[in-house]
Amino acid sequence: AQSVAQPEDQVNVAEGNPLTVKCTYSVSGNPYLFWYVQYPNRGLQFLLKYITGDNLVKGSYGFEAEFNKSQTSFHLKKPSALVSDSALYFCAVRDGGSNYQLIWGAGTKLIIKP
Amino acid sequence: GAVVSQHPSWVICKSGTSVKIECRSLDFQATTMFWYRQFPKQSLMLMATSNEGSKATYEQGVEKDKFLINHASLTLSTLTVTSAHPEDSSFYICSAPSGSPYEQYFGPGTRLTVT
């Protein structure tokens, strides 16, 4: 069965420090992987995706993610965190052979402290 | 990028009444739209897949007679919560895939409170 795991409910990082939000996945075929961010009482905003190609994907707002096939991971990273990065982050995966339906992780709350 | 709007952004209604939520793709056509429900501090739960010109496909455990979905055109899908109860209070989000098969665009969400 397809699944996505975000093992951390919350991640706390000091402003200016690097941040990592973890995501692991399980799909039967080639994975299409996504990161979305949600600010309070708002819809989701697309950050980045991995479909194929370079394992390091760069996205919006200075975020990047690394696809690791052997570890079935797609961790979200940023070299230097900003207070404004504080939000809820969701990892999602789609089986390449399926329709557009996404399988969602539980979400990780990212708190950046000044 | 592609834009998806939702209306209303928030609504308060009394128990027993029905509420309609609209989801529109503003600058692209969407033959498929997704409806999600999100509880506080939780992930998105897919409720149903809305298909233009045909019946919606509901996820297991979602009452189709309670959550009526109509995909009337290539730019509009509606979700009607019928005979709403307080437990239906939630944040409802719609999304639509754009021309690229890899991305979904999300509406800003509708906060429903049933009193």
PDB file of N, CA, C and O in Angstrom, chain A residues 32 34 36 38 41-46 49 51 88 90 94 99-102 104-107 109, chain B residues 32 34 36 38 42-44 46 49 59 91 93 97-98 100-104 106-109 111:
ATOM      1  N   TYR A  32       6.209  10.073  -7.546  1.00  0.00           N
ATOM      2  CA  TYR A  32       6.206  11.510  -7.785  1.00  0.00           C
ATOM      3  C   TYR A  32       6.034  12.138  -6.398  1.00  0.00           C
ATOM      4  O   TYR A  32       5.057  11.865  -5.714  1.00  0.00           O
ATOM      5  N   PHE A  34       6.128  15.417  -3.546  1.00  0.00           N
ATOM      6  CA  PHE A  34       5.784  16.829  -3.449  1.00  0.00           C
ATOM      7  C   PHE A  34       5.942  17.311  -2.008  1.00  0.00           C
ATOM      8  O   PHE A  34       5.768  16.554  -1.057  1.00  0.00           O
ATOM      9  N   TYR A  36       4.350  20.628   0.219  1.00  0.00           N
ATOM     10  CA  TYR A  36       3.453  21.767   0.269  1.00  0.00           C
ATOM     11  C   TYR A  36       3.580  22.427   1.631  1.00  0.00           C
ATOM     12  O   TYR A  36       3.899  21.772   2.634  1.00  0.00           O
ATOM     13  N   GLN A  38       1.513  25.076   4.423  1.00  0.00           N
ATOM     14  CA  GLN A  38       0.219  25.658   4.774  1.00  0.00           C
ATOM     15  C   GLN A  38       0.393  26.640   5.913  1.00  0.00           C
ATOM     16  O   GLN A  38       0.884  26.280   6.990  1.00  0.00           O
ATOM     17  N   ASN A  41      -5.020  28.793   8.637  1.00  0.00           N
ATOM     18  CA  ASN A  41      -6.319  29.055   8.017  1.00  0.00           C
ATOM     19  C   ASN A  41      -6.215  29.375   6.534  1.00  0.00           C
ATOM     20  O   ASN A  41      -7.031  30.133   5.998  1.00  0.00           O
ATOM     21  N   ARG A  42      -5.263  28.797   5.892  1.00  0.00           N
ATOM     22  CA  ARG A  42      -5.105  29.024   4.458  1.00  0.00           C
ATOM     23  C   ARG A  42      -4.918  27.702   3.742  1.00  0.00           C
ATOM     24  O   ARG A  42      -4.627  26.678   4.358  1.00  0.00           O
ATOM     25  N   GLY A  43      -5.099  27.719   2.444  1.00  0.00           N
ATOM     26  CA  GLY A  43      -4.890  26.520   1.645  1.00  0.00           C
ATOM     27  C   GLY A  43      -3.419  26.199   1.513  1.00  0.00           C
ATOM     28  O   GLY A  43      -2.559  26.854   2.088  1.00  0.00           O
ATOM     29  N   LEU A  44      -3.139  25.202   0.738  1.00  0.00           N
ATOM     30  CA  LEU A  44      -1.767  24.741   0.587  1.00  0.00           C
ATOM     31  C   LEU A  44      -1.063  25.437  -0.570  1.00  0.00           C
ATOM     32  O   LEU A  44      -1.662  25.688  -1.607  1.00  0.00           O
ATOM     33  N   GLN A  45       0.204  25.685  -0.357  1.00  0.00           N
ATOM     34  CA  GLN A  45       1.023  26.268  -1.412  1.00  0.00           C
ATOM     35  C   GLN A  45       2.098  25.271  -1.819  1.00  0.00           C
ATOM     36  O   GLN A  45       2.751  24.684  -0.963  1.00  0.00           O
ATOM     37  N   PHE A  46       2.253  25.118  -3.101  1.00  0.00           N
ATOM     38  CA  PHE A  46       3.248  24.195  -3.636  1.00  0.00           C
ATOM     39  C   PHE A  46       4.650  24.731  -3.399  1.00  0.00           C
ATOM     40  O   PHE A  46       4.930  25.912  -3.621  1.00  0.00           O
ATOM     41  N   LYS A  49       8.728  19.726  -6.242  1.00  0.00           N
ATOM     42  CA  LYS A  49       8.364  18.355  -6.599  1.00  0.00           C
ATOM     43  C   LYS A  49       9.572  17.631  -7.181  1.00  0.00           C
ATOM     44  O   LYS A  49      10.508  18.250  -7.684  1.00  0.00           O
ATOM     45  N   ILE A  51      10.029  14.525  -9.911  1.00  0.00           N
ATOM     46  CA  ILE A  51       9.401  13.605 -10.855  1.00  0.00           C
ATOM     47  C   ILE A  51      10.452  12.645 -11.388  1.00  0.00           C
ATOM     48  O   ILE A  51      10.284  11.427 -11.363  1.00  0.00           O
ATOM     49  N   LEU A  88       3.001  24.871   8.599  1.00  0.00           N
ATOM     50  CA  LEU A  88       2.763  23.425   8.580  1.00  0.00           C
ATOM     51  C   LEU A  88       3.197  22.899   7.216  1.00  0.00           C
ATOM     52  O   LEU A  88       2.782  23.434   6.183  1.00  0.00           O
ATOM     53  N   PHE A  90       3.654  19.704   4.512  1.00  0.00           N
ATOM     54  CA  PHE A  90       3.139  18.393   4.146  1.00  0.00           C
ATOM     55  C   PHE A  90       3.946  17.799   3.004  1.00  0.00           C
ATOM     56  O   PHE A  90       4.214  18.469   2.006  1.00  0.00           O
ATOM     57  N   ARG A  94       2.661  10.573  -5.173  1.00  0.00           N
ATOM     58  CA  ARG A  94       1.707  10.006  -6.127  1.00  0.00           C
ATOM     59  C   ARG A  94       2.401   8.890  -6.880  1.00  0.00           C
ATOM     60  O   ARG A  94       3.551   9.042  -7.313  1.00  0.00           O
ATOM     61  N   ASN A  99      -3.922   8.105 -11.100  1.00  0.00           N
ATOM     62  CA  ASN A  99      -4.447   9.403 -11.498  1.00  0.00           C
ATOM     63  C   ASN A  99      -3.780  10.481 -10.653  1.00  0.00           C
ATOM     64  O   ASN A  99      -2.712  10.261 -10.089  1.00  0.00           O
ATOM     65  N   TYR A 100      -4.411  11.631 -10.545  1.00  0.00           N
ATOM     66  CA  TYR A 100      -3.737  12.726  -9.854  1.00  0.00           C
ATOM     67  C   TYR A 100      -3.773  12.621  -8.340  1.00  0.00           C
ATOM     68  O   TYR A 100      -3.225  13.442  -7.647  1.00  0.00           O
ATOM     69  N   GLN A 101      -4.427  11.606  -7.827  1.00  0.00           N
ATOM     70  CA  GLN A 101      -4.635  11.525  -6.386  1.00  0.00           C
ATOM     71  C   GLN A 101      -3.320  11.441  -5.620  1.00  0.00           C
ATOM     72  O   GLN A 101      -2.418  10.678  -5.968  1.00  0.00           O
ATOM     73  N   LEU A 102      -3.223  12.230  -4.566  1.00  0.00           N
ATOM     74  CA  LEU A 102      -2.017  12.275  -3.741  1.00  0.00           C
ATOM     75  C   LEU A 102      -2.245  11.549  -2.422  1.00  0.00           C
ATOM     76  O   LEU A 102      -3.332  11.569  -1.868  1.00  0.00           O
ATOM     77  N   TRP A 104      -1.002  11.726   1.420  1.00  0.00           N
ATOM     78  CA  TRP A 104      -0.445  12.801   2.246  1.00  0.00           C
ATOM     79  C   TRP A 104       0.201  12.290   3.522  1.00  0.00           C
ATOM     80  O   TRP A 104      -0.298  11.346   4.147  1.00  0.00           O
ATOM     81  N   GLY A 105       1.294  12.932   3.899  1.00  0.00           N
ATOM     82  CA  GLY A 105       1.834  12.727   5.226  1.00  0.00           C
ATOM     83  C   GLY A 105       0.991  13.476   6.248  1.00  0.00           C
ATOM     84  O   GLY A 105       0.108  14.259   5.888  1.00  0.00           O
ATOM     85  N   ALA A 106       1.282  13.231   7.515  1.00  0.00           N
ATOM     86  CA  ALA A 106       0.486  13.820   8.593  1.00  0.00           C
ATOM     87  C   ALA A 106       0.787  15.294   8.814  1.00  0.00           C
ATOM     88  O   ALA A 106       0.041  15.984   9.505  1.00  0.00           O
ATOM     89  N   GLY A 107       1.899  15.748   8.249  1.00  0.00           N
ATOM     90  CA  GLY A 107       2.265  17.149   8.430  1.00  0.00           C
ATOM     91  C   GLY A 107       3.267  17.325   9.551  1.00  0.00           C
ATOM     92  O   GLY A 107       3.265  16.589  10.541  1.00  0.00           O
ATOM     93  N   LYS A 109       4.837  20.512  11.900  1.00  0.00           N
ATOM     94  CA  LYS A 109       4.791  21.930  12.239  1.00  0.00           C
ATOM     95  C   LYS A 109       6.215  22.426  12.434  1.00  0.00           C
ATOM     96  O   LYS A 109       6.964  21.886  13.268  1.00  0.00           O
TER      97      LYS A 109
ATOM     98  N   THR B  32     -11.125  17.330 -13.500  1.00  0.00           N
ATOM     99  CA  THR B  32     -11.096  16.654 -12.203  1.00  0.00           C
ATOM    100  C   THR B  32     -10.798  17.658 -11.110  1.00  0.00           C
ATOM    101  O   THR B  32      -9.930  18.519 -11.282  1.00  0.00           O
ATOM    102  N   PHE B  34     -10.547  17.755  -6.620  1.00  0.00           N
ATOM    103  CA  PHE B  34     -10.536  16.963  -5.400  1.00  0.00           C
ATOM    104  C   PHE B  34     -11.082  17.794  -4.241  1.00  0.00           C
ATOM    105  O   PHE B  34     -10.790  18.976  -4.131  1.00  0.00           O
ATOM    106  N   TYR B  36     -11.112  17.939  -0.093  1.00  0.00           N
ATOM    107  CA  TYR B  36     -10.455  17.459   1.108  1.00  0.00           C
ATOM    108  C   TYR B  36     -11.135  18.062   2.340  1.00  0.00           C
ATOM    109  O   TYR B  36     -11.711  19.135   2.291  1.00  0.00           O
ATOM    110  N   GLN B  38     -10.013  18.874   6.401  1.00  0.00           N
ATOM    111  CA  GLN B  38      -8.865  18.949   7.289  1.00  0.00           C
ATOM    112  C   GLN B  38      -9.334  19.335   8.683  1.00  0.00           C
ATOM    113  O   GLN B  38      -9.959  20.372   8.892  1.00  0.00           O
ATOM    114  N   GLN B  42      -4.260  18.522  11.755  1.00  0.00           N
ATOM    115  CA  GLN B  42      -4.177  17.214  11.117  1.00  0.00           C
ATOM    116  C   GLN B  42      -3.968  17.352   9.618  1.00  0.00           C
ATOM    117  O   GLN B  42      -4.052  18.438   9.057  1.00  0.00           O
ATOM    118  N   SER B  43      -3.721  16.225   9.011  1.00  0.00           N
ATOM    119  CA  SER B  43      -3.456  16.228   7.579  1.00  0.00           C
ATOM    120  C   SER B  43      -4.753  16.313   6.791  1.00  0.00           C
ATOM    121  O   SER B  43      -5.847  16.314   7.347  1.00  0.00           O
ATOM    122  N   LEU B  44      -4.616  16.375   5.495  1.00  0.00           N
ATOM    123  CA  LEU B  44      -5.783  16.422   4.622  1.00  0.00           C
ATOM    124  C   LEU B  44      -6.354  15.030   4.447  1.00  0.00           C
ATOM    125  O   LEU B  44      -5.628  14.056   4.248  1.00  0.00           O
ATOM    126  N   LEU B  46      -8.782  13.056   1.946  1.00  0.00           N
ATOM    127  CA  LEU B  46      -9.496  13.124   0.679  1.00  0.00           C
ATOM    128  C   LEU B  46     -10.920  12.623   0.875  1.00  0.00           C
ATOM    129  O   LEU B  46     -11.128  11.523   1.381  1.00  0.00           O
ATOM    130  N   THR B  49     -13.443  12.625  -5.330  1.00  0.00           N
ATOM    131  CA  THR B  49     -12.907  13.132  -6.596  1.00  0.00           C
ATOM    132  C   THR B  49     -14.090  13.542  -7.457  1.00  0.00           C
ATOM    133  O   THR B  49     -14.985  12.728  -7.729  1.00  0.00           O
ATOM    134  N   GLU B  59     -14.548   8.601  -1.303  1.00  0.00           N
ATOM    135  CA  GLU B  59     -13.656   7.732  -0.541  1.00  0.00           C
ATOM    136  C   GLU B  59     -14.464   6.931   0.467  1.00  0.00           C
ATOM    137  O   GLU B  59     -15.561   7.321   0.868  1.00  0.00           O
ATOM    138  N   PHE B  91     -12.397  22.377   8.084  1.00  0.00           N
ATOM    139  CA  PHE B  91     -11.804  23.194   7.025  1.00  0.00           C
ATOM    140  C   PHE B  91     -11.861  22.353   5.750  1.00  0.00           C
ATOM    141  O   PHE B  91     -11.314  21.249   5.706  1.00  0.00           O
ATOM    142  N   ILE B  93     -11.109  21.955   1.740  1.00  0.00           N
ATOM    143  CA  ILE B  93     -10.191  22.452   0.720  1.00  0.00           C
ATOM    144  C   ILE B  93     -10.422  21.705  -0.578  1.00  0.00           C
ATOM    145  O   ILE B  93     -10.587  20.486  -0.574  1.00  0.00           O
ATOM    146  N   PRO B  97      -5.873  19.568 -10.643  1.00  0.00           N
ATOM    147  CA  PRO B  97      -4.647  19.455 -11.410  1.00  0.00           C
ATOM    148  C   PRO B  97      -4.719  20.384 -12.612  1.00  0.00           C
ATOM    149  O   PRO B  97      -5.760  20.505 -13.235  1.00  0.00           O
ATOM    150  N   SER B  98      -3.612  21.035 -12.886  1.00  0.00           N
ATOM    151  CA  SER B  98      -3.563  21.923 -14.034  1.00  0.00           C
ATOM    152  C   SER B  98      -3.069  21.162 -15.249  1.00  0.00           C
ATOM    153  O   SER B  98      -3.098  19.943 -15.258  1.00  0.00           O
ATOM    154  N   SER B 100      -0.167  20.507 -16.334  1.00  0.00           N
ATOM    155  CA  SER B 100       0.858  19.536 -15.964  1.00  0.00           C
ATOM    156  C   SER B 100       0.208  18.434 -15.148  1.00  0.00           C
ATOM    157  O   SER B 100      -0.553  18.711 -14.233  1.00  0.00           O
ATOM    158  N   PRO B 101       0.522  17.162 -15.453  1.00  0.00           N
ATOM    159  CA  PRO B 101      -0.096  16.083 -14.679  1.00  0.00           C
ATOM    160  C   PRO B 101       0.523  15.903 -13.303  1.00  0.00           C
ATOM    161  O   PRO B 101       0.090  15.058 -12.538  1.00  0.00           O
ATOM    162  N   TYR B 102       1.494  16.715 -12.992  1.00  0.00           N
ATOM    163  CA  TYR B 102       2.219  16.450 -11.758  1.00  0.00           C
ATOM    164  C   TYR B 102       1.827  17.351 -10.611  1.00  0.00           C
ATOM    165  O   TYR B 102       2.176  17.088  -9.478  1.00  0.00           O
ATOM    166  N   GLU B 103       1.125  18.402 -10.886  1.00  0.00           N
ATOM    167  CA  GLU B 103       0.840  19.368  -9.833  1.00  0.00           C
ATOM    168  C   GLU B 103      -0.649  19.555  -9.636  1.00  0.00           C
ATOM    169  O   GLU B 103      -1.435  19.496 -10.554  1.00  0.00           O
ATOM    170  N   GLN B 104      -1.011  19.761  -8.377  1.00  0.00           N
ATOM    171  CA  GLN B 104      -2.359  20.166  -8.035  1.00  0.00           C
ATOM    172  C   GLN B 104      -2.294  21.586  -7.501  1.00  0.00           C
ATOM    173  O   GLN B 104      -1.349  21.961  -6.822  1.00  0.00           O
ATOM    174  N   PHE B 106      -4.320  24.335  -5.163  1.00  0.00           N
ATOM    175  CA  PHE B 106      -5.277  24.274  -4.067  1.00  0.00           C
ATOM    176  C   PHE B 106      -6.012  25.589  -3.887  1.00  0.00           C
ATOM    177  O   PHE B 106      -5.434  26.668  -4.019  1.00  0.00           O
ATOM    178  N   GLY B 107      -7.273  25.467  -3.559  1.00  0.00           N
ATOM    179  CA  GLY B 107      -8.029  26.626  -3.142  1.00  0.00           C
ATOM    180  C   GLY B 107      -7.618  27.037  -1.744  1.00  0.00           C
ATOM    181  O   GLY B 107      -6.966  26.281  -1.032  1.00  0.00           O
ATOM    182  N   PRO B 108      -8.018  28.236  -1.315  1.00  0.00           N
ATOM    183  CA  PRO B 108      -7.616  28.751  -0.011  1.00  0.00           C
ATOM    184  C   PRO B 108      -8.361  28.103   1.145  1.00  0.00           C
ATOM    185  O   PRO B 108      -8.007  28.324   2.306  1.00  0.00           O
ATOM    186  N   GLY B 109      -9.372  27.310   0.845  1.00  0.00           N
ATOM    187  CA  GLY B 109     -10.105  26.631   1.906  1.00  0.00           C
ATOM    188  C   GLY B 109     -11.342  27.370   2.367  1.00  0.00           C
ATOM    189  O   GLY B 109     -11.454  28.591   2.205  1.00  0.00           O
ATOM    190  N   ARG B 111     -13.743  27.556   5.855  1.00  0.00           N
ATOM    191  CA  ARG B 111     -13.938  27.176   7.257  1.00  0.00           C
ATOM    192  C   ARG B 111     -15.426  27.097   7.531  1.00  0.00           C
ATOM    193  O   ARG B 111     -16.133  28.096   7.460  1.00  0.00           O
TER     194      ARG B 111
END
